[in-house]
């Protein structure tokens, strides 16, 4: 569990590519649903947290993209 948290903390420093975050979110969401169906609370919690982290990374990537498009001279 500590390694998972450490990995998540490290991933917060740099924003991953948007496509990767979307793929990670979809996979984590599907695993959350599966874990809920098989009634595994730990697996459900971990994948729900992974989904939330991926959603936060999507928001950060979209924000960075919007900020970059508003800068003059940047494509």
PDB file of C-alpha atoms in Angstrom:
ATOM      1  CA  UNK A   1       0.000   0.000   0.000  1.00  0.00           C
ATOM      2  CA  UNK A   2       2.852   2.375   0.802  1.00  0.00           C
ATOM      3  CA  UNK A   3       4.415   1.740  -2.605  1.00  0.00           C
ATOM      4  CA  UNK A   4       1.135   2.575  -4.323  1.00  0.00           C
ATOM      5  CA  UNK A   5       0.850   5.842  -2.403  1.00  0.00           C
ATOM      6  CA  UNK A   6       4.493   6.683  -3.124  1.00  0.00           C
ATOM      7  CA  UNK A   7       3.926   6.056  -6.831  1.00  0.00           C
ATOM      8  CA  UNK A   8       0.858   8.265  -6.844  1.00  0.00           C
ATOM      9  CA  UNK A   9       2.714  11.043  -5.026  1.00  0.00           C
ATOM     10  CA  UNK A  10       5.529  10.873  -7.563  1.00  0.00           C
ATOM     11  CA  UNK A  11       3.059  11.087 -10.444  1.00  0.00           C
ATOM     12  CA  UNK A  12       1.662  14.359  -9.110  1.00  0.00           C
ATOM     13  CA  UNK A  13       4.903  16.218  -9.797  1.00  0.00           C
ATOM     14  CA  UNK A  14       4.757  15.997 -13.589  1.00  0.00           C
ATOM     15  CA  UNK A  15       1.525  15.984 -15.548  1.00  0.00           C
ATOM     16  CA  UNK A  16       1.297  12.844 -17.716  1.00  0.00           C
ATOM     17  CA  UNK A  17       0.083  13.142 -21.322  1.00  0.00           C
ATOM     18  CA  UNK A  18      -3.668  13.691 -21.672  1.00  0.00           C
ATOM     19  CA  UNK A  19      -4.261  10.511 -23.694  1.00  0.00           C
ATOM     20  CA  UNK A  20      -2.474   8.413 -21.097  1.00  0.00           C
ATOM     21  CA  UNK A  21      -4.527   9.966 -18.289  1.00  0.00           C
ATOM     22  CA  UNK A  22      -7.779   9.298 -20.153  1.00  0.00           C
ATOM     23  CA  UNK A  23      -6.786   5.684 -20.769  1.00  0.00           C
ATOM     24  CA  UNK A  24      -5.745   5.283 -17.119  1.00  0.00           C
ATOM     25  CA  UNK A  25      -9.052   6.799 -15.964  1.00  0.00           C
ATOM     26  CA  UNK A  26     -11.140   4.469 -18.116  1.00  0.00           C
ATOM     27  CA  UNK A  27      -9.190   1.408 -16.983  1.00  0.00           C
ATOM     28  CA  UNK A  28      -9.350   2.379 -13.323  1.00  0.00           C
ATOM     29  CA  UNK A  29     -13.061   3.133 -13.562  1.00  0.00           C
ATOM     30  CA  UNK A  30     -13.773  -0.260 -15.135  1.00  0.00           C
ATOM     31  CA  UNK A  31     -11.695  -1.984 -12.455  1.00  0.00           C
ATOM     32  CA  UNK A  32     -13.595  -0.035  -9.776  1.00  0.00           C
ATOM     33  CA  UNK A  33     -16.890  -1.299 -11.181  1.00  0.00           C
ATOM     34  CA  UNK A  34     -15.551  -4.854 -11.336  1.00  0.00           C
ATOM     35  CA  UNK A  35     -14.260  -4.656  -7.759  1.00  0.00           C
ATOM     36  CA  UNK A  36     -17.646  -3.384  -6.613  1.00  0.00           C
ATOM     37  CA  UNK A  37     -19.420  -6.239  -8.391  1.00  0.00           C
ATOM     38  CA  UNK A  38     -17.206  -8.863  -6.735  1.00  0.00           C
ATOM     39  CA  UNK A  39     -17.650  -7.039  -3.393  1.00  0.00           C
ATOM     40  CA  UNK A  40     -13.966  -6.409  -2.698  1.00  0.00           C
ATOM     41  CA  UNK A  41     -13.803  -3.206  -0.632  1.00  0.00           C
ATOM     42  CA  UNK A  42     -10.010  -2.773  -0.721  1.00  0.00           C
ATOM     43  CA  UNK A  43      -9.796  -3.277  -4.487  1.00  0.00           C
ATOM     44  CA  UNK A  44     -12.768  -0.932  -4.918  1.00  0.00           C
ATOM     45  CA  UNK A  45     -11.175   1.777  -2.785  1.00  0.00           C
ATOM     46  CA  UNK A  46      -7.770   1.577  -4.466  1.00  0.00           C
ATOM     47  CA  UNK A  47      -9.224   1.726  -7.963  1.00  0.00           C
ATOM     48  CA  UNK A  48     -11.617   4.520  -7.026  1.00  0.00           C
ATOM     49  CA  UNK A  49      -8.630   6.517  -5.757  1.00  0.00           C
ATOM     50  CA  UNK A  50      -6.711   5.713  -8.943  1.00  0.00           C
ATOM     51  CA  UNK A  51      -9.691   6.943 -10.973  1.00  0.00           C
ATOM     52  CA  UNK A  52      -9.802  10.167  -8.961  1.00  0.00           C
ATOM     53  CA  UNK A  53      -6.075  10.710  -9.494  1.00  0.00           C
ATOM     54  CA  UNK A  54      -6.422  10.121 -13.232  1.00  0.00           C
ATOM     55  CA  UNK A  55      -9.351  12.543 -13.360  1.00  0.00           C
ATOM     56  CA  UNK A  56      -7.239  15.151 -11.552  1.00  0.00           C
ATOM     57  CA  UNK A  57      -4.443  14.592 -14.080  1.00  0.00           C
ATOM     58  CA  UNK A  58      -6.934  15.057 -16.924  1.00  0.00           C
ATOM     59  CA  UNK A  59      -8.065  18.358 -15.415  1.00  0.00           C
ATOM     60  CA  UNK A  60      -4.455  19.495 -14.970  1.00  0.00           C
ATOM     61  CA  UNK A  61      -3.556  18.554 -18.552  1.00  0.00           C
ATOM     62  CA  UNK A  62      -6.575  20.409 -19.930  1.00  0.00           C
ATOM     63  CA  UNK A  63      -5.745  23.451 -17.803  1.00  0.00           C
ATOM     64  CA  UNK A  64      -2.137  23.462 -19.032  1.00  0.00           C
ATOM     65  CA  UNK A  65      -3.332  23.086 -22.613  1.00  0.00           C
ATOM     66  CA  UNK A  66      -5.750  26.019 -22.207  1.00  0.00           C
ATOM     67  CA  UNK A  67      -3.042  28.192 -20.629  1.00  0.00           C
ATOM     68  CA  UNK A  68      -0.611  27.351 -23.418  1.00  0.00           C
ATOM     69  CA  UNK A  69      -3.149  28.234 -26.104  1.00  0.00           C
ATOM     70  CA  UNK A  70      -3.728  31.660 -24.533  1.00  0.00           C
ATOM     71  CA  UNK A  71      -0.048  32.630 -24.629  1.00  0.00           C
ATOM     72  CA  UNK A  72       0.857  34.773 -27.608  1.00  0.00           C
ATOM     73  CA  UNK A  73       3.200  33.142 -30.099  1.00  0.00           C
ATOM     74  CA  UNK A  74       2.576  29.604 -28.832  1.00  0.00           C
ATOM     75  CA  UNK A  75       0.876  27.066 -31.079  1.00  0.00           C
TER      76      UNK A  75
END
